[in-house]
GROMACS .gro file of C-alpha atoms in nm:
model
  116
    1MET     CA    1  -6.970   2.735  -4.277
    2LYS     CA    2  -6.727   2.635  -4.553
    3LYS     CA    3  -6.491   2.880  -4.716
    4LYS     CA    4  -6.416   2.872  -5.085
    5LEU     CA    5  -6.054   2.781  -5.150
    6ILE     CA    6  -6.041   2.954  -5.487
    7THR     CA    7  -6.239   3.265  -5.562
    8LYS     CA    8  -6.315   3.442  -5.889
    9VAL     CA    9  -6.058   3.708  -5.801
   10ASP     CA   10  -5.792   3.436  -5.762
   11ILE     CA   11  -5.874   3.292  -6.103
   12ILE     CA   12  -5.866   3.634  -6.270
   13LEU     CA   13  -5.533   3.713  -6.103
   14LEU     CA   14  -5.384   3.380  -6.213
   15ILE     CA   15  -5.498   3.425  -6.573
   16THR     CA   16  -5.358   3.780  -6.578
   17ILE     CA   17  -5.019   3.663  -6.450
   18VAL     CA   18  -5.000   3.383  -6.708
   19LEU     CA   19  -5.096   3.617  -6.992
   20LEU     CA   20  -4.836   3.874  -6.883
   21GLY     CA   21  -4.570   3.602  -6.871
   22VAL     CA   22  -4.652   3.475  -7.219
   23ALA     CA   23  -4.661   3.830  -7.358
   24SER     CA   24  -4.322   3.906  -7.197
   25ILE     CA   25  -4.161   3.601  -7.355
   26PHE     CA   26  -4.307   3.692  -7.694
   27ILE     CA   27  -4.183   4.052  -7.670
   28ILE     CA   28  -3.833   3.944  -7.564
   29LYS     CA   29  -3.809   3.695  -7.853
   30MET     CA   30  -3.924   3.959  -8.102
   31MET     CA   31  -3.658   4.205  -7.982
   32MET     CA   32  -3.369   3.960  -8.024
   33HIS     CA   33  -3.160   4.015  -8.337
   34ASP     CA   34  -2.952   3.775  -8.541
   35GLY     CA   35  -2.606   3.744  -8.393
   36ARG     CA   36  -2.282   3.809  -8.578
   37THR     CA   37  -2.020   3.630  -8.371
   38VAL     CA   38  -1.990   3.344  -8.126
   39ARG     CA   39  -1.763   3.373  -7.823
   40VAL     CA   40  -1.652   3.070  -7.623
   41THR     CA   41  -1.516   3.099  -7.271
   42VAL     CA   42  -1.374   2.829  -7.048
   43ASP     CA   43  -1.373   2.906  -6.676
   44GLY     CA   44  -1.417   3.276  -6.762
   45ASN     CA   45  -1.128   3.295  -7.012
   46VAL     CA   46  -1.206   3.364  -7.380
   47VAL     CA   47  -1.072   3.076  -7.590
   48LEU     CA   48  -1.248   3.130  -7.924
   49VAL     CA   49  -1.425   3.407  -8.115
   50LYS     CA   50  -1.564   3.326  -8.461
   51GLU     CA   51  -1.808   3.480  -8.708
   52LEU     CA   52  -2.138   3.295  -8.740
   53SER     CA   53  -2.109   3.327  -9.116
   54ALA     CA   54  -1.797   3.104  -9.123
   55ASP     CA   55  -1.902   2.740  -9.100
   56GLY     CA   56  -1.667   2.503  -8.919
   57GLU     CA   57  -1.601   2.268  -8.627
   58TYR     CA   58  -1.385   2.357  -8.328
   59LYS     CA   59  -1.272   2.138  -8.041
   60ILE     CA   60  -1.301   2.318  -7.708
   61GLU     CA   61  -1.082   2.194  -7.424
   62GLY     CA   62  -1.289   2.237  -7.112
   63TYR     CA   63  -1.201   2.255  -6.745
   64LYS     CA   64  -0.981   1.969  -6.620
   65GLY     CA   65  -0.953   1.792  -6.956
   66GLY     CA   66  -1.316   1.775  -7.066
   67SER     CA   67  -1.393   1.849  -7.428
   68ASN     CA   68  -1.679   1.986  -7.634
   69LEU     CA   69  -1.716   2.008  -8.011
   70LEU     CA   70  -1.857   2.341  -8.132
   71THR     CA   71  -2.012   2.339  -8.478
   72ILE     CA   72  -2.100   2.658  -8.662
   73LYS     CA   73  -2.336   2.597  -8.951
   74GLU     CA   74  -2.576   2.819  -9.145
   75GLY     CA   75  -2.557   3.107  -8.897
   76LYS     CA   76  -2.608   2.897  -8.584
   77ALA     CA   77  -2.375   2.753  -8.322
   78TYR     CA   78  -2.424   2.406  -8.178
   79VAL     CA   79  -2.239   2.192  -7.926
   80THR     CA   80  -2.254   1.866  -8.119
   81GLU     CA   81  -2.039   1.649  -7.892
   82ALA     CA   82  -1.940   1.656  -7.527
   83ASP     CA   83  -1.786   1.404  -7.292
   84CYS     CA   84  -1.974   1.531  -6.987
   85PRO     CA   85  -2.217   1.292  -6.812
   86ASP     CA   86  -2.550   1.464  -6.888
   87ASN     CA   87  -2.491   1.616  -7.237
   88LEU     CA   88  -2.738   1.898  -7.167
   89CYS     CA   89  -2.526   2.132  -7.379
   90VAL     CA   90  -2.569   1.900  -7.678
   91LYS     CA   91  -2.943   1.860  -7.620
   92GLN     CA   92  -2.998   2.237  -7.616
   93GLY     CA   93  -2.967   2.269  -7.992
   94GLY     CA   94  -2.850   2.561  -8.201
   95ILE     CA   95  -2.831   2.927  -8.106
   96GLY     CA   96  -2.803   3.226  -8.336
   97LYS     CA   97  -2.976   3.525  -8.175
   98THR     CA   98  -2.799   3.793  -7.973
   99GLY     CA   99  -2.782   3.702  -7.605
  100GLU     CA  100  -2.846   3.329  -7.643
  101THR     CA  101  -2.607   3.095  -7.462
  102ILE     CA  102  -2.515   2.731  -7.429
  103ILE     CA  103  -2.350   2.635  -7.102
  104CYS     CA  104  -2.170   2.314  -7.010
  105LEU     CA  105  -2.133   2.326  -6.632
  106PRO     CA  106  -1.905   2.022  -6.586
  107HIS     CA  107  -1.651   2.165  -6.834
  108ARG     CA  108  -1.715   2.531  -6.740
  109VAL     CA  109  -1.772   2.614  -7.107
  110MET     CA  110  -1.999   2.900  -7.213
  111VAL     CA  111  -2.091   2.961  -7.577
  112GLU     CA  112  -2.263   3.296  -7.633
  113ILE     CA  113  -2.391   3.488  -7.933
  114LEU     CA  114  -2.284   3.849  -7.969
  115GLY     CA  115  -2.431   4.124  -8.186
  116GLU     CA  116  -2.255   4.403  -8.369
   0.00000   0.00000   0.00000
């Protein structure tokens, strides 16, 4: 006698979990507010705090000589240049909502958006 590998209960449980996950992401995104400031830390030390309303470019000296270029434009913060090998921080794009972060692990740089 063969056993079924996947039952109707398994399918219903899987669909329920996926729907709860999607709903959670949607609710979290809806609760995020526009940020007011951007804070940059290098190896845990604050090196820059700027208002998101003030456009500009800032060179961030990372850990052991690495560098990142932070661009603030139209209420969003971007890492537009980095001399790290993977450039994941550049590929992430802009952030502007409270709690969003960009992290460059090789340079130990963290860019985070703060609220009021």
